[in-house]
CSV table of C-alpha atoms in Angstrom, one decimal:
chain,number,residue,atom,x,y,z
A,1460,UNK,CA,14.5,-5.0,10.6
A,1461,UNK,CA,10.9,-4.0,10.0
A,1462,UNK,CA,8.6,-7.1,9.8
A,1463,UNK,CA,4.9,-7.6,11.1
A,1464,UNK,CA,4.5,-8.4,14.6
A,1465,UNK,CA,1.0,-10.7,13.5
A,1466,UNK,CA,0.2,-12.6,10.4
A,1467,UNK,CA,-2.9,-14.7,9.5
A,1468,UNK,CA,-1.2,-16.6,7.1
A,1469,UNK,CA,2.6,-17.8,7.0
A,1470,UNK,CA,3.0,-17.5,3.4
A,1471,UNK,CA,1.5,-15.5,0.3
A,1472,UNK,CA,1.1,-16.1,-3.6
A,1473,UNK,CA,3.7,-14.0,-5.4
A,1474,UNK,CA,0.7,-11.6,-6.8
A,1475,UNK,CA,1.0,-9.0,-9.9
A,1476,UNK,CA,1.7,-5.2,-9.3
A,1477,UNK,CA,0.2,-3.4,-11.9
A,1478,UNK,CA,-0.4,0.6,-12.7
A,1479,UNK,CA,0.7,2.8,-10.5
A,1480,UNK,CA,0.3,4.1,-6.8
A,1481,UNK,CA,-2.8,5.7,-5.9
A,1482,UNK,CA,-2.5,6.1,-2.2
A,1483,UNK,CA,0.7,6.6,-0.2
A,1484,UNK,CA,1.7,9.0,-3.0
A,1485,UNK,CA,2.1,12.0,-1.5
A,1486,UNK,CA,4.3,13.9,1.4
A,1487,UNK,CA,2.0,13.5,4.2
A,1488,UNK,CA,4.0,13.6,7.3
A,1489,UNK,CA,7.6,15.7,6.6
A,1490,UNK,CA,8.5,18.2,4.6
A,1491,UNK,CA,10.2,16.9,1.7
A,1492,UNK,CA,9.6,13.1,0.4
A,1493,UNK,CA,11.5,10.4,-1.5
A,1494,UNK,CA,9.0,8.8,-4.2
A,1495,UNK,CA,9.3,5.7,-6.2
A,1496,UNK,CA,9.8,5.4,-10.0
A,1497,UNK,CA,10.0,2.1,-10.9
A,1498,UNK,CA,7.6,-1.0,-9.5
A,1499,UNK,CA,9.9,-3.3,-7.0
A,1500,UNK,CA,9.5,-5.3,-3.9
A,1501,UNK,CA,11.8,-3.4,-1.7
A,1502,UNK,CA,13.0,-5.6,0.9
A,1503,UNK,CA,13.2,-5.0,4.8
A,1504,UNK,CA,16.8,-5.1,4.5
A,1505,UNK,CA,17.2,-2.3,2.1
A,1506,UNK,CA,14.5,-0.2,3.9
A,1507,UNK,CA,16.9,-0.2,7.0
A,1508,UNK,CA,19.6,0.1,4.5
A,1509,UNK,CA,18.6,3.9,3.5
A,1510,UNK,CA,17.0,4.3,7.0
A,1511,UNK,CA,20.7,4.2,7.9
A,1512,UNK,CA,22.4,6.3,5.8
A,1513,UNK,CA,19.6,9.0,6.3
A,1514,UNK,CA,20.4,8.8,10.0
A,1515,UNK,CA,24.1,8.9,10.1
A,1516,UNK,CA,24.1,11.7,7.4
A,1517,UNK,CA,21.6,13.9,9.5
A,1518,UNK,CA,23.1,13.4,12.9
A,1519,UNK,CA,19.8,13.9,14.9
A,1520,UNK,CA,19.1,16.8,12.8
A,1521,UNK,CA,15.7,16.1,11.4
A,1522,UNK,CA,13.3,13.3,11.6
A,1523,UNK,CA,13.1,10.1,9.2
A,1524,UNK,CA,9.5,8.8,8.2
A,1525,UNK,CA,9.2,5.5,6.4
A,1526,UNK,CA,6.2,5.6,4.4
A,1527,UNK,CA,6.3,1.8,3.3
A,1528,UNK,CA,5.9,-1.5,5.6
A,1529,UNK,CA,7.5,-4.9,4.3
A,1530,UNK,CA,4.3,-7.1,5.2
A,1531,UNK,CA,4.6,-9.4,2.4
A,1532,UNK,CA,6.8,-12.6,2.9
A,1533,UNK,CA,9.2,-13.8,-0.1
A,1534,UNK,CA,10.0,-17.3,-0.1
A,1535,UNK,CA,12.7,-19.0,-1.6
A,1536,UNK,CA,14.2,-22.8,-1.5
A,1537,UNK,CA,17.5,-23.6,-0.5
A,1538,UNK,CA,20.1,-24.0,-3.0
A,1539,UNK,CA,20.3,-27.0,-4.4
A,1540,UNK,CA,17.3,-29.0,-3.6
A,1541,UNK,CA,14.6,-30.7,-5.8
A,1542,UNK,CA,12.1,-29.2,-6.9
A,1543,UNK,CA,8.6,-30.0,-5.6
A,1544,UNK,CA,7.8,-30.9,-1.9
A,1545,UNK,CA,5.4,-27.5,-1.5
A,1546,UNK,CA,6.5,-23.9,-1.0
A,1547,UNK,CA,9.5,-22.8,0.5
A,1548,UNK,CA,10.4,-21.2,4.1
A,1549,UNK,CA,9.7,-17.0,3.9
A,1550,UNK,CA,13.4,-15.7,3.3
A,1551,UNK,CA,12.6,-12.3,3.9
A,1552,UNK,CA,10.0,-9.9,4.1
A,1553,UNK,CA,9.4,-7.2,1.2
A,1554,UNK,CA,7.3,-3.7,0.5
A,1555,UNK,CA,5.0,-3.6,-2.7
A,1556,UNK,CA,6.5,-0.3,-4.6
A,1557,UNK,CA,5.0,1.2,-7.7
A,1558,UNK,CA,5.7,4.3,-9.4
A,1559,UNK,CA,4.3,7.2,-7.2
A,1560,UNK,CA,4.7,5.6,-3.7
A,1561,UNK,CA,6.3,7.9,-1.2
A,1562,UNK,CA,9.0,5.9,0.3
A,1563,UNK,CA,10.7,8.0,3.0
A,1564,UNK,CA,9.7,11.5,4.1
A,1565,UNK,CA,12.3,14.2,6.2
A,1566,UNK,CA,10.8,17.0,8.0
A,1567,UNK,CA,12.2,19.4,10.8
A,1568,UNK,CA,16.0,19.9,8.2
A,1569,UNK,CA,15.9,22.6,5.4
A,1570,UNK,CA,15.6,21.7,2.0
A,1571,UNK,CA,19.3,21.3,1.0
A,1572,UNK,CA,20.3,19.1,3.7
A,1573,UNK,CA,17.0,16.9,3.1
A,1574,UNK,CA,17.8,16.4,-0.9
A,1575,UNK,CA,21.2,15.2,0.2
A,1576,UNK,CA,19.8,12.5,3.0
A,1577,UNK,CA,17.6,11.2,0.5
A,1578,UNK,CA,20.1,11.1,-2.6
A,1579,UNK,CA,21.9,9.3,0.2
A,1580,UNK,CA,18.7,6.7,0.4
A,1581,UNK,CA,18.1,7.0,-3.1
A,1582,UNK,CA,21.5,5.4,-3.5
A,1583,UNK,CA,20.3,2.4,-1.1
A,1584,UNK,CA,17.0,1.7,-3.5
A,1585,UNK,CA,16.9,-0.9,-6.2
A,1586,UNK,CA,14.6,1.7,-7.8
A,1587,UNK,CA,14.5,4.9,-9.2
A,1588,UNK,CA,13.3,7.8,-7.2
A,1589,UNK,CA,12.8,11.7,-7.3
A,1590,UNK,CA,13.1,14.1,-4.8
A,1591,UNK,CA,9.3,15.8,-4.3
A,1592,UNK,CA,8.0,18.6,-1.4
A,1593,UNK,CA,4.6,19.2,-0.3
A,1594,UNK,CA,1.7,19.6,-3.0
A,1595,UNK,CA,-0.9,22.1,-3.4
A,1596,UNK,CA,-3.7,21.7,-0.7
A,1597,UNK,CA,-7.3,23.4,-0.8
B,1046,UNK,CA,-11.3,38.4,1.4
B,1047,UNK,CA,-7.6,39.7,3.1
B,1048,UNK,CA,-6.5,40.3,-0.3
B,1049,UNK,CA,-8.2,40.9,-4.2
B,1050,UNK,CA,-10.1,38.0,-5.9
B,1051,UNK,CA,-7.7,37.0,-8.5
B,1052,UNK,CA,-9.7,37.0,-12.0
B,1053,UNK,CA,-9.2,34.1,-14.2
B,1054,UNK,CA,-10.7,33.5,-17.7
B,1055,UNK,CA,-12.3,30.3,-18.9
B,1056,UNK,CA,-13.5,28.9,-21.6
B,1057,UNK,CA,-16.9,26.7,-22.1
B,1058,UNK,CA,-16.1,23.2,-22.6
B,1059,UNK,CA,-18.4,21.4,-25.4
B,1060,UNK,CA,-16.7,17.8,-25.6
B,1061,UNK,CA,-16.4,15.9,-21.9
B,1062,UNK,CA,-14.8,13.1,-21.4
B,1063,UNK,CA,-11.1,12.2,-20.7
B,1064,UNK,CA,-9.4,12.3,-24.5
B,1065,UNK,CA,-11.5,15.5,-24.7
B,1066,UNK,CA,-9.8,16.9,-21.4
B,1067,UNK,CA,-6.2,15.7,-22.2
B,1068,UNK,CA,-5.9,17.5,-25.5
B,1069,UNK,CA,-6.9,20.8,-23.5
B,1070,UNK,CA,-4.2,19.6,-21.0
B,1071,UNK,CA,-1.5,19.9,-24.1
B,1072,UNK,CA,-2.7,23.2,-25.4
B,1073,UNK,CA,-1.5,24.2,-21.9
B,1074,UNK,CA,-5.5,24.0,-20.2
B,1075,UNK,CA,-6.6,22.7,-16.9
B,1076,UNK,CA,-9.9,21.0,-17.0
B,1077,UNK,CA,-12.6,22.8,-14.3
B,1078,UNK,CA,-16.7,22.2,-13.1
B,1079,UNK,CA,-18.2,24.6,-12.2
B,1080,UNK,CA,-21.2,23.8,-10.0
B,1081,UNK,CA,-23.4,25.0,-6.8
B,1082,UNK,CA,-26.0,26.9,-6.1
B,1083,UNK,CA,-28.6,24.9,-7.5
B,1084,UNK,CA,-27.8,25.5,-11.2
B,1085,UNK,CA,-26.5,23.6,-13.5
B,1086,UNK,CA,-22.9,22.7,-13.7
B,1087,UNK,CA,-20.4,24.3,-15.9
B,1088,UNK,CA,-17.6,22.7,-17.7
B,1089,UNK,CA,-14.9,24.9,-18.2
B,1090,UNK,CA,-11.2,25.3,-18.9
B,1091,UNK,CA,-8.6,27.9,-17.8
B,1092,UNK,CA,-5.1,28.5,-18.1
B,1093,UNK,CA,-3.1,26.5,-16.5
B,1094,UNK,CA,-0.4,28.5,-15.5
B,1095,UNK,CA,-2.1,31.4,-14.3
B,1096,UNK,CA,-4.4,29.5,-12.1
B,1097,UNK,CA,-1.6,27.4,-10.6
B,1098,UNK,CA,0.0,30.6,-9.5
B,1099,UNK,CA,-3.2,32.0,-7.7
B,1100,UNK,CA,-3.1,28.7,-6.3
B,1101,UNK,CA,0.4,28.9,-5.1
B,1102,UNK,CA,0.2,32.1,-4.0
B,1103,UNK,CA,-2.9,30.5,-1.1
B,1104,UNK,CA,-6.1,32.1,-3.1
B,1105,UNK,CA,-9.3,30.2,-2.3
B,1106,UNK,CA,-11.4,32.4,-4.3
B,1107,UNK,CA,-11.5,33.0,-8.2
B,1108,UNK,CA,-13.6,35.4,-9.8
B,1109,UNK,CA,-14.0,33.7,-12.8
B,1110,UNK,CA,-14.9,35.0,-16.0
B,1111,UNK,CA,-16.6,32.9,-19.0
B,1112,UNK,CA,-15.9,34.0,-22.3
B,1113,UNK,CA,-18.9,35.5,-24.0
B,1114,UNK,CA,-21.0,34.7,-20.7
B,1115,UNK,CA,-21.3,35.5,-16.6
B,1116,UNK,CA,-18.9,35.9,-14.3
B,1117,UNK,CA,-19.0,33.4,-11.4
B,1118,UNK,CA,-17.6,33.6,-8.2
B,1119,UNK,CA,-16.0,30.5,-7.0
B,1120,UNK,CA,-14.4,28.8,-4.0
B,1121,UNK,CA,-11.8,26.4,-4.8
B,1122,UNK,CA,-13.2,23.1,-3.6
B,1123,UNK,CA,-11.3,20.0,-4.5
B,1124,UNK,CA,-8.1,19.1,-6.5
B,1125,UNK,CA,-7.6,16.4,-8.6
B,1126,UNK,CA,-4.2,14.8,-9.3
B,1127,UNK,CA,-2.8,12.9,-11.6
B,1128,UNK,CA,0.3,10.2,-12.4
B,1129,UNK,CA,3.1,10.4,-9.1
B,1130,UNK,CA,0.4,12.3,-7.3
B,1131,UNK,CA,1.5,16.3,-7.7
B,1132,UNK,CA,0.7,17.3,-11.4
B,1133,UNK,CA,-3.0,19.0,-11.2
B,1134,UNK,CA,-5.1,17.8,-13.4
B,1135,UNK,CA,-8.8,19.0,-12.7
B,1136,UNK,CA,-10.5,21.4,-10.2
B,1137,UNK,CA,-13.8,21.4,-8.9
B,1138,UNK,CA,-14.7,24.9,-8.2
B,1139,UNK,CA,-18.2,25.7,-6.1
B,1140,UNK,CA,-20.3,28.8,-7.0
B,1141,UNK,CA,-20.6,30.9,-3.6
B,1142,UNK,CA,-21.8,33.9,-2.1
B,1143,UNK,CA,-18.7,36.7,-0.3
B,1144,UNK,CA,-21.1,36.6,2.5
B,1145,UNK,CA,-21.4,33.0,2.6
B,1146,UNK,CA,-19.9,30.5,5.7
B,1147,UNK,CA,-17.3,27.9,3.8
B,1148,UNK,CA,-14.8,25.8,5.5
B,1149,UNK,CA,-11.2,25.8,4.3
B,1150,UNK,CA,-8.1,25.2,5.1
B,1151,UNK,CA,-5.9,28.0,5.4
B,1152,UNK,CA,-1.9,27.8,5.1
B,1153,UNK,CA,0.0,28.0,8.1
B,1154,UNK,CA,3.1,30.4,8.0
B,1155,UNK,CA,5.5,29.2,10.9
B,1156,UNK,CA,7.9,31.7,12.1
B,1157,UNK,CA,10.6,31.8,14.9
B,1158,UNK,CA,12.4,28.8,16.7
B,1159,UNK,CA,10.8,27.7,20.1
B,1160,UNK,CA,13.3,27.5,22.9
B,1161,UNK,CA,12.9,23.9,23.7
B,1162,UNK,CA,14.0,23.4,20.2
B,1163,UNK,CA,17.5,24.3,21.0
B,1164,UNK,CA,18.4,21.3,22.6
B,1165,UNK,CA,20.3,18.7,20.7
B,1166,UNK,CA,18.3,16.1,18.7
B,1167,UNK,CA,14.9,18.2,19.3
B,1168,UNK,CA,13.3,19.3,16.0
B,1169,UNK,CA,10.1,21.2,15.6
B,1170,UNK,CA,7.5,19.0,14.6
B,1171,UNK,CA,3.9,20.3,12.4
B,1172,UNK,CA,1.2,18.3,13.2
B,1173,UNK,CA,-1.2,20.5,10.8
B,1174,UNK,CA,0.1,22.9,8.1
B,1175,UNK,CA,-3.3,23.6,6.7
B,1176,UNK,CA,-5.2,24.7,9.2
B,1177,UNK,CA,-9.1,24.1,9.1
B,1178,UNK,CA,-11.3,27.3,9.6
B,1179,UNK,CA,-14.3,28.4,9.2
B,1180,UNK,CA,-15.3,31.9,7.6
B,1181,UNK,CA,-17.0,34.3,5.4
B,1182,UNK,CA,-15.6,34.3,2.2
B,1183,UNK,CA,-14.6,37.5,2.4
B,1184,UNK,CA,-12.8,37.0,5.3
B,1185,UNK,CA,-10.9,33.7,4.0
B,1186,UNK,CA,-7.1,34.5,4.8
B,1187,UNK,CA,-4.1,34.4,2.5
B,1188,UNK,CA,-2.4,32.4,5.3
B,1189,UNK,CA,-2.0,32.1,9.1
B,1190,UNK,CA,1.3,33.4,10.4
B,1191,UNK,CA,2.4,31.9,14.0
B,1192,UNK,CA,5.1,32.5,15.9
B,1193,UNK,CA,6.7,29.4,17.5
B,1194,UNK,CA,9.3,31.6,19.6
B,1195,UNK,CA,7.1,31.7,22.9
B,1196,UNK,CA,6.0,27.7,22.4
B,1197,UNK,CA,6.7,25.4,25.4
B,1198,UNK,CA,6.6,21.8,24.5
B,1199,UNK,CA,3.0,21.8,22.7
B,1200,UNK,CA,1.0,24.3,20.5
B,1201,UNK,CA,-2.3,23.5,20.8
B,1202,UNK,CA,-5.1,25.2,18.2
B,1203,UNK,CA,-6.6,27.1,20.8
B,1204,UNK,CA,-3.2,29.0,20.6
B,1205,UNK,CA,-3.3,30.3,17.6
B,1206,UNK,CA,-4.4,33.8,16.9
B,1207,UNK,CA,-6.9,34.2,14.0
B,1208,UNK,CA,-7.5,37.1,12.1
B,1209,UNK,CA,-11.7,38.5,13.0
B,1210,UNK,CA,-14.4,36.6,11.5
B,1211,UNK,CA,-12.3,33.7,11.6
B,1212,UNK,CA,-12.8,30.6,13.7
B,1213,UNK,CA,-11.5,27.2,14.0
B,1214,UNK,CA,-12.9,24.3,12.2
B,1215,UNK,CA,-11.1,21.5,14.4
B,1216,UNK,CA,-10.8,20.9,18.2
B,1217,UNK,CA,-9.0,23.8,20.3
B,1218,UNK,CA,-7.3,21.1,22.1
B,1219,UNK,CA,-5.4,19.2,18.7
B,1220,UNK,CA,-2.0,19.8,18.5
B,1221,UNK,CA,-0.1,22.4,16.0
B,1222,UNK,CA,3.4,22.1,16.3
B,1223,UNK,CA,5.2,20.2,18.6
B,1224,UNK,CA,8.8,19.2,19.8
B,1225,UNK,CA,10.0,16.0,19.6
B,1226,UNK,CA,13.5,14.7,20.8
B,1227,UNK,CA,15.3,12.3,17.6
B,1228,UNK,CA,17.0,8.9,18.4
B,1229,UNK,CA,20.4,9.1,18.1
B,1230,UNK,CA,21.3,7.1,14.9
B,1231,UNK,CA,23.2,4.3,17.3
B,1232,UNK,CA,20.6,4.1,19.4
B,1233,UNK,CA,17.9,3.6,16.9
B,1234,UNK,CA,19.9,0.9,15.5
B,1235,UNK,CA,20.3,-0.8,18.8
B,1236,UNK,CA,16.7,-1.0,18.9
B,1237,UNK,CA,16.3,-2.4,15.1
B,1238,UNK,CA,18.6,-4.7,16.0
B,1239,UNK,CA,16.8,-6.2,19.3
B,1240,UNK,CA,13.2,-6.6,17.2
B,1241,UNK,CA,15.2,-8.9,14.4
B,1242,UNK,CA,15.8,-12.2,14.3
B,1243,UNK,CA,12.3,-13.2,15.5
B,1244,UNK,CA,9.6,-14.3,13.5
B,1245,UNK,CA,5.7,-13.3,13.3
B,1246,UNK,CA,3.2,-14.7,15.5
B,1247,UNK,CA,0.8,-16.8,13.0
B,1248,UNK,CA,-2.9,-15.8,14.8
B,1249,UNK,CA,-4.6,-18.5,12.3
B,1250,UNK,CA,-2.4,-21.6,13.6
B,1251,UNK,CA,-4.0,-24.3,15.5
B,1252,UNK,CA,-2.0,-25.3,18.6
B,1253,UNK,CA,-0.6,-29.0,18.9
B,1254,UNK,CA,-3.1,-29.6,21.6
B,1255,UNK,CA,-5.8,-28.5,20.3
B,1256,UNK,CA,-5.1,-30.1,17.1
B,1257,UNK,CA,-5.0,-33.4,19.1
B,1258,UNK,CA,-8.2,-33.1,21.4
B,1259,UNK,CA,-9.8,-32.3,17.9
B,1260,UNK,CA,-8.5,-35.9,16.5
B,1261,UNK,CA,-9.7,-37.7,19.9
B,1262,UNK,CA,-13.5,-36.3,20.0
B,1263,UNK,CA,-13.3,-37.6,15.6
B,1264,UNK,CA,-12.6,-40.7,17.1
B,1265,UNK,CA,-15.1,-40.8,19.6
């Protein structure tokens, strides 16, 4: 599962995620994109969830971009224990989402088969997400 | 131009600012400047569905028209977007000359399937699909076709043939188009599953040792 090689610091404050994406919010890489509708931490686990399913369903067919890392680390204490005695071990690793970031991009498939990959990742998410293509360019 | 400098009408903005441009958003507007040419800028507003099919359609160029004024023409020079990233919502349009030099990138029209690309789990791979050119305005093409059917591994820029008056804008040596061979889905798992299980290296940690000498001179 996707998780940074590196880190300067083994745990991070829970932070807010407010408004909504202004980078990462566009099909950069593929033809056709999955983008985010609802703010989320998506975890590592259900990034390689939808990786999956996008790869089994294509077969080699096209290539699968994923346009988020999980570099934040979630903590969480073991059941059962008292509270207090400082923050807990990192349980697993977790992408900030808001609405408007890309989350996984297709490219070298046509246009039917990629809406039904990523319906097939879109059924992974814990969020909501549309299909999207390539935008106007200057 | 390759092809006829669509005309578009606009309509002089008094009120700036963004309540002013949202309401002219719902009456079915998009917001413009017009500016260049060492005159003053020009706030207009044109219709928004005519406009976006010039876009669409690849036009850099709009003659545009201002009601009860000049008619300017203009080189499509920046787009704004707004919430999600895709709905237009403003466009900067620079005043320029037919005969002027501009930069612009120009749509690339792939057609054919390169041999190499028959092979299973190859796909066809596009580095650039606008491609960056530079030009007379006149000369500013609707799009670029290229055909991929006589492509070996790489297409590099230098490849590509450009219409006269037209030249390119990046390095001849970037790669186009490429082919790239896809991981087999079991495969890519096996190598998802090797990089688990291990945790990040914490660059900020002190080692034990060092930790200790540290301790030692303190006491010293």
């Amino acid at each position: 599962m996707l998780m940074p090689k590196r880190i300067k610091y083994r745990k991070q404050q829970r932070g807010k995620m407010r408004g909504n994406a202004t980078r990462g919010n566009y099909v950069a890489f593929g033809e056709f994109g999955l983008q985010s509708l609802d703010t989320h931490w998506l975890s590592a686990r259900q990034l390689e969830a939808g990786r999956i399913a996008a790869q089994h369903f294509l077969r080699r067919q096209g290539k699968v971009y994923i346009r988020v890392f999980p570099d934040k680390p979630i903590s969480k204490k073991p059941l059962e224990t008292r509270m207090g005695t400082g923050k807990a071990d990192t349980d697993f690793w977790a992408a900030r989402i808001k609405p408007g970031t890309m989350l996984f991009e297709i490219a070298g498939v046509p246009e039917d088969l990629a809406r039904q990959a990523l319906a097939r990742i879109a059924h992974k998410m814990p969020v909501r997400c549309r299909f999207v293509g390539r935008r106007l360019a200057v | 131009m390759a092809h006829e400098t669509p005309t578009v009408i606009a309509r002089k903005r008094d009120r700036l600012g963004s309540r002013y441009a949202q309401r002219i958003r719902r009456d079915g507007r998009l917001p413009a400047v017009i500016y260049g040419h060492r005159t003053d800028p020009i706030h207009v507003s044109l219709d928004e569905k005519e406009t976006l099919g010039h876009l669409r359609h690849g036009s850099h160029v709009l003659n545009v028209q201002i009601e009860g004024g000049t008619a300017e023409t203009c080189l499509v020079k920046d787009l704004q977007f707004g919430y999600l990233g895709d709905n237009l919502i403003h466009l900067d349009l620079a005043r320029v000359d037919l005969d002027e030099e501009v930069s612009v990138g120009v749509h690339l029209h792939f057609i054919g399937t390169p041999e190499a690309a028959r092979k299973p789990g190859a796909i066809v791979h596009h580095a650039i699909t606008e491609l960056p050119v530079i030009c007379r305005v006149r000369d500013i093409p609707e799009e670029i076709r290229v055909d991929l059917s006589k492509m070996g591994e790489t297409l590099f820029a230098r490849e590509i043939a450009l219409p006269e008056g037209v030249r390119l804008d990046i390095e001849a040596d970037d790669v186009i188009t490429r082919i790239e061979l896809v991981l087999d889905a079991a495969e890519g798992e096996a190598a998802a599953v090797e990089g688990s299980g291990t945790q990040p290296e914490v660059i900020t940690e002190r080692k034990v040792d060092e930790a200790d000498g540290d301790k030692k001179e303190k006491k010293g």
